[in-house]
Amino acid sequence: MEWSADGIILATRKHGETSLILEVMTRERGRHLGLVRGGRSRKMQAALQPGNGARLTWRARLDNHLGLFAVEPLEMRAAGLMASPTGVYGIQALAALLHLLPERDPHPQLHEGLETVLAHLGDPAIAGALMVHFELQMLAELGFGLDLGECAATGSRQDLVYVSPKSGRAVCREAGLPYAAKLLSLPAFLGARPEHAAEVAADESELAGLDGSQIDAAFRLTGYFLDRHVLAPRQIPVSPARDGFLQAVKRAL
């Protein structure tokens, strides 16, 4: 069994004295693991840092084996990511989210979204908004997408300021005001917007004007549904990197 594809390195873990198990995200084959022999050598360490892009060739005797990776570096992003708190925490938070996906299950739009978020992690305002949209994208890919395009009560697409914690649907101000204490806040930049990070990034001028309170409210919204539908049922705690990323964004803003 053999295939080759471009991928993004998510994480590594030690295996034996000299090797690493590499976790990557590819467009065609999703999240994939493989062994890199000699991966702990000084020569290989720089290439195998999270966030880097690489050309990967995977080989195994049978398809269900762990297999071996041959790695050719393509884009060395890691040094740039380590230069800012949003970069350091951001790649860890992204990897923790993608680790929730079944291995070898293709998610091409998530791969595209990951590329987009990584390209903007050095700009806190834009990175914060894109990370929220990536979390919305994750929820949708896992089968728990939110409906933020119209009011659940009236069908209106105007003045959407709340989200129902039960249905995950938007609620307009007029319909939701009597129940405001029980509803989640919907920041204006999320309402009726595409949930794919790659599409959202096209409007950088609007994202650059966001403040810390809007980003904070957006993370509370996505965090609630991630915990309810994905993390709590699996008894997985929220990644500390997610809070580290949010705090870094708010300090920068």
Coordinates of C-alpha atoms in Angstrom, one line a residue:
M1 CA 0.0 0.0 0.0
E2 CA 1.4 3.4 -1.0
W3 CA 0.2 7.0 -1.6
S4 CA 1.7 10.5 -1.8
A5 CA 0.0 13.8 -0.9
D6 CA 0.7 17.2 0.5
G7 CA -0.1 17.6 4.2
I8 CA 0.2 19.8 7.3
I9 CA 1.9 18.5 10.4
L10 CA -0.3 18.6 13.4
A11 CA 1.7 16.8 16.1
T12 CA 4.4 14.2 16.9
R13 CA 5.0 11.8 19.7
K14 CA 8.1 9.7 20.5
H15 CA 8.4 6.1 19.4
G16 CA 11.3 4.1 20.6
E17 CA 14.7 5.8 20.9
T18 CA 15.0 7.5 17.5
S19 CA 11.6 7.5 15.7
L20 CA 8.4 9.5 15.9
I21 CA 4.7 8.9 15.2
L22 CA 3.6 11.8 13.0
E23 CA 0.1 13.1 12.8
V24 CA -0.8 15.1 9.7
M25 CA -3.8 16.6 7.9
T26 CA -4.2 15.9 4.2
R27 CA -6.8 17.0 1.8
E28 CA -7.4 13.6 0.2
R29 CA -7.0 11.3 3.2
G30 CA -7.9 13.5 6.2
R31 CA -6.1 13.1 9.5
H32 CA -3.5 10.4 9.1
L33 CA -0.8 8.8 11.3
G34 CA 2.5 7.2 10.3
L35 CA 5.9 6.3 11.7
V36 CA 8.9 8.4 10.8
R37 CA 12.1 6.4 11.3
G38 CA 14.9 8.7 12.6
G39 CA 12.4 11.4 13.1
R40 CA 14.0 12.5 16.4
S41 CA 17.3 13.3 14.7
R42 CA 18.5 16.9 14.7
K43 CA 18.3 16.9 10.9
M44 CA 14.6 15.9 10.9
Q45 CA 13.3 17.9 14.0
A46 CA 13.0 21.3 12.2
A47 CA 11.0 19.8 9.4
L48 CA 8.6 17.9 11.7
Q49 CA 7.3 20.9 13.7
P50 CA 3.6 21.5 13.9
G51 CA 2.3 23.8 11.3
N52 CA 4.8 23.0 8.6
G53 CA 3.7 21.8 5.2
A54 CA 5.3 18.7 3.7
R55 CA 5.1 16.3 0.8
L56 CA 4.3 12.9 2.4
T57 CA 4.7 9.4 1.0
W58 CA 3.0 6.7 3.1
R59 CA 3.8 3.0 2.7
A60 CA 2.5 -0.1 4.5
R61 CA 2.1 -3.8 3.8
L62 CA -1.6 -3.6 4.6
D63 CA -4.0 -0.6 4.6
N64 CA -4.9 -1.0 8.3
H65 CA -1.2 -0.9 9.4
L66 CA 0.3 2.3 10.9
G67 CA 2.7 2.5 8.0
L68 CA 5.9 4.6 7.4
F69 CA 6.0 8.2 6.3
A70 CA 8.7 9.7 4.1
V71 CA 8.7 13.4 4.6
E72 CA 9.9 16.2 2.2
P73 CA 9.5 19.7 3.7
L74 CA 7.5 22.2 1.6
E75 CA 6.6 25.1 3.8
M76 CA 8.4 25.8 7.0
R77 CA 5.8 27.8 8.9
A78 CA 6.7 26.7 12.5
A79 CA 9.4 29.4 13.1
G80 CA 6.9 32.1 12.2
L81 CA 4.2 30.6 14.4
M82 CA 6.5 30.4 17.4
A83 CA 7.1 34.1 17.1
S84 CA 3.7 35.1 18.5
P85 CA 1.4 33.9 21.3
T86 CA -1.5 33.5 18.9
G87 CA 0.7 31.3 16.7
V88 CA 2.0 29.1 19.5
Y89 CA -1.5 28.5 21.0
G90 CA -3.3 28.6 17.7
I91 CA -1.6 25.6 16.1
Q92 CA -2.0 23.6 19.3
A93 CA -5.7 24.5 19.4
L94 CA -6.2 23.6 15.8
A95 CA -4.5 20.2 16.3
A96 CA -6.7 19.5 19.3
L97 CA -9.8 20.1 17.2
L98 CA -8.7 18.0 14.3
H99 CA -7.7 15.2 16.6
L100 CA -11.5 14.8 17.1
L101 CA -11.9 13.6 13.5
P102 CA -11.9 9.9 12.7
E103 CA -8.5 8.9 11.3
R104 CA -8.3 8.6 7.5
D105 CA -11.7 10.2 7.0
P106 CA -11.3 12.9 4.2
H107 CA -12.5 16.5 5.1
P108 CA -11.2 18.6 2.2
Q109 CA -13.0 21.8 3.4
L110 CA -11.4 21.5 6.9
H111 CA -8.0 21.1 5.2
E112 CA -8.6 24.3 3.3
G113 CA -9.8 26.1 6.4
L114 CA -6.7 24.9 8.3
E115 CA -4.5 26.4 5.6
T116 CA -6.4 29.7 5.9
V117 CA -6.2 30.0 9.6
L118 CA -2.5 29.1 9.7
A119 CA -1.8 31.9 7.1
H120 CA -3.4 34.5 9.5
L121 CA -2.3 33.4 12.9
G122 CA 0.2 36.3 13.1
D123 CA -2.7 38.9 12.9
P124 CA -4.7 38.5 16.2
A125 CA -7.9 40.2 15.1
I126 CA -8.3 38.2 11.9
A127 CA -7.0 35.0 13.5
G128 CA -9.5 35.1 16.3
A129 CA -12.4 35.5 13.9
L130 CA -11.1 32.7 11.6
M131 CA -10.6 30.3 14.6
V132 CA -14.3 30.8 15.5
H133 CA -15.4 30.1 12.0
F134 CA -13.1 27.0 11.9
E135 CA -14.9 25.7 15.1
L136 CA -18.2 26.3 13.4
Q137 CA -16.9 24.4 10.4
M138 CA -15.8 21.5 12.7
L139 CA -19.2 21.4 14.3
A140 CA -20.8 21.1 10.8
E141 CA -18.4 18.4 9.6
L142 CA -19.1 16.4 12.8
G143 CA -22.9 16.7 12.2
F144 CA -23.7 19.4 14.7
G145 CA -23.8 22.5 12.5
L146 CA -25.5 25.7 13.7
D147 CA -28.2 27.5 11.7
L148 CA -27.3 31.2 12.1
G149 CA -28.9 32.5 8.9
E150 CA -32.5 33.2 10.0
C151 CA -34.6 33.5 13.2
A152 CA -35.9 30.2 14.4
A153 CA -39.1 32.0 15.6
T154 CA -40.0 34.4 12.8
G155 CA -37.9 33.4 9.8
S156 CA -36.4 36.9 9.7
R157 CA -32.8 37.4 8.6
Q158 CA -32.5 40.8 10.3
D159 CA -31.3 41.8 13.7
L160 CA -30.1 38.3 14.7
V161 CA -28.5 38.7 18.1
Y162 CA -29.2 35.4 20.0
V163 CA -28.7 31.7 19.5
S164 CA -30.9 29.0 21.2
P165 CA -28.8 26.7 23.3
K166 CA -31.2 23.9 22.6
S167 CA -31.6 24.0 18.8
G168 CA -28.5 25.9 17.8
R169 CA -30.6 28.3 15.7
A170 CA -30.4 32.0 15.6
V171 CA -33.1 34.2 17.2
C172 CA -33.9 37.8 16.4
R173 CA -33.9 40.5 19.0
E174 CA -37.7 41.0 19.1
A175 CA -38.5 37.3 19.5
G176 CA -35.6 36.6 21.9
L177 CA -35.8 39.6 24.2
P178 CA -38.2 38.0 26.7
Y179 CA -35.8 34.9 27.0
A180 CA -32.5 36.8 26.7
A181 CA -31.2 35.4 30.0
K182 CA -31.5 31.8 28.6
L183 CA -30.1 32.5 25.2
L184 CA -26.5 32.7 23.9
S185 CA -25.2 35.9 22.4
L186 CA -24.6 36.0 18.6
P187 CA -21.9 38.5 17.6
A188 CA -22.8 40.4 14.5
F189 CA -19.8 39.2 12.5
L190 CA -21.1 35.6 12.7
G191 CA -24.7 36.2 11.7
A192 CA -25.7 35.0 8.2
R193 CA -22.0 34.5 7.3
P194 CA -20.4 31.5 5.6
E195 CA -19.0 29.2 8.1
H196 CA -15.9 28.2 6.1
A197 CA -12.8 30.0 7.2
A198 CA -11.4 30.2 3.7
E199 CA -14.5 32.2 2.5
V200 CA -14.5 34.4 5.6
A201 CA -10.9 35.4 5.2
A202 CA -11.7 37.2 1.9
D203 CA -13.2 40.1 3.9
E204 CA -10.1 41.0 6.0
S205 CA -11.1 44.7 6.4
E206 CA -14.2 43.8 8.3
L207 CA -12.5 41.2 10.5
A208 CA -9.7 43.6 11.4
G209 CA -12.2 45.9 13.1
L210 CA -13.4 43.4 15.7
D211 CA -12.8 44.0 19.4
G212 CA -12.1 41.6 22.3
S213 CA -15.7 41.4 23.5
Q214 CA -17.0 40.2 20.2
I215 CA -14.3 37.6 19.9
D216 CA -15.0 36.5 23.5
A217 CA -18.8 36.1 22.9
A218 CA -18.1 34.1 19.7
F219 CA -15.8 31.7 21.5
R220 CA -18.4 31.2 24.3
L221 CA -20.9 30.4 21.6
T222 CA -18.8 27.8 19.7
G223 CA -17.4 26.5 23.0
Y224 CA -20.8 25.7 24.4
F225 CA -21.8 23.6 21.4
L226 CA -18.4 21.9 21.1
D227 CA -18.6 20.9 24.8
R228 CA -22.2 19.8 24.6
H229 CA -22.1 17.7 21.4
V230 CA -18.4 16.7 21.0
L231 CA -16.2 16.9 24.1
A232 CA -18.5 16.1 27.0
P233 CA -19.9 12.9 25.4
R234 CA -16.4 11.6 24.9
Q235 CA -15.3 12.8 28.3
I236 CA -12.6 15.0 26.7
P237 CA -11.6 18.3 28.4
V238 CA -11.3 21.5 26.5
S239 CA -7.8 22.0 25.2
P240 CA -5.9 24.5 27.4
A241 CA -4.4 25.9 24.1
R242 CA -7.9 27.2 23.2
D243 CA -8.1 29.4 26.2
G244 CA -4.5 30.4 25.7
F245 CA -5.2 31.5 22.2
L246 CA -8.3 33.4 23.2
Q247 CA -6.5 35.3 25.9
A248 CA -3.6 36.1 23.5
V249 CA -6.1 37.5 21.0
K250 CA -7.9 39.6 23.6
R251 CA -4.6 41.0 25.0
A252 CA -3.5 41.9 21.5
L253 CA -6.8 43.7 20.8

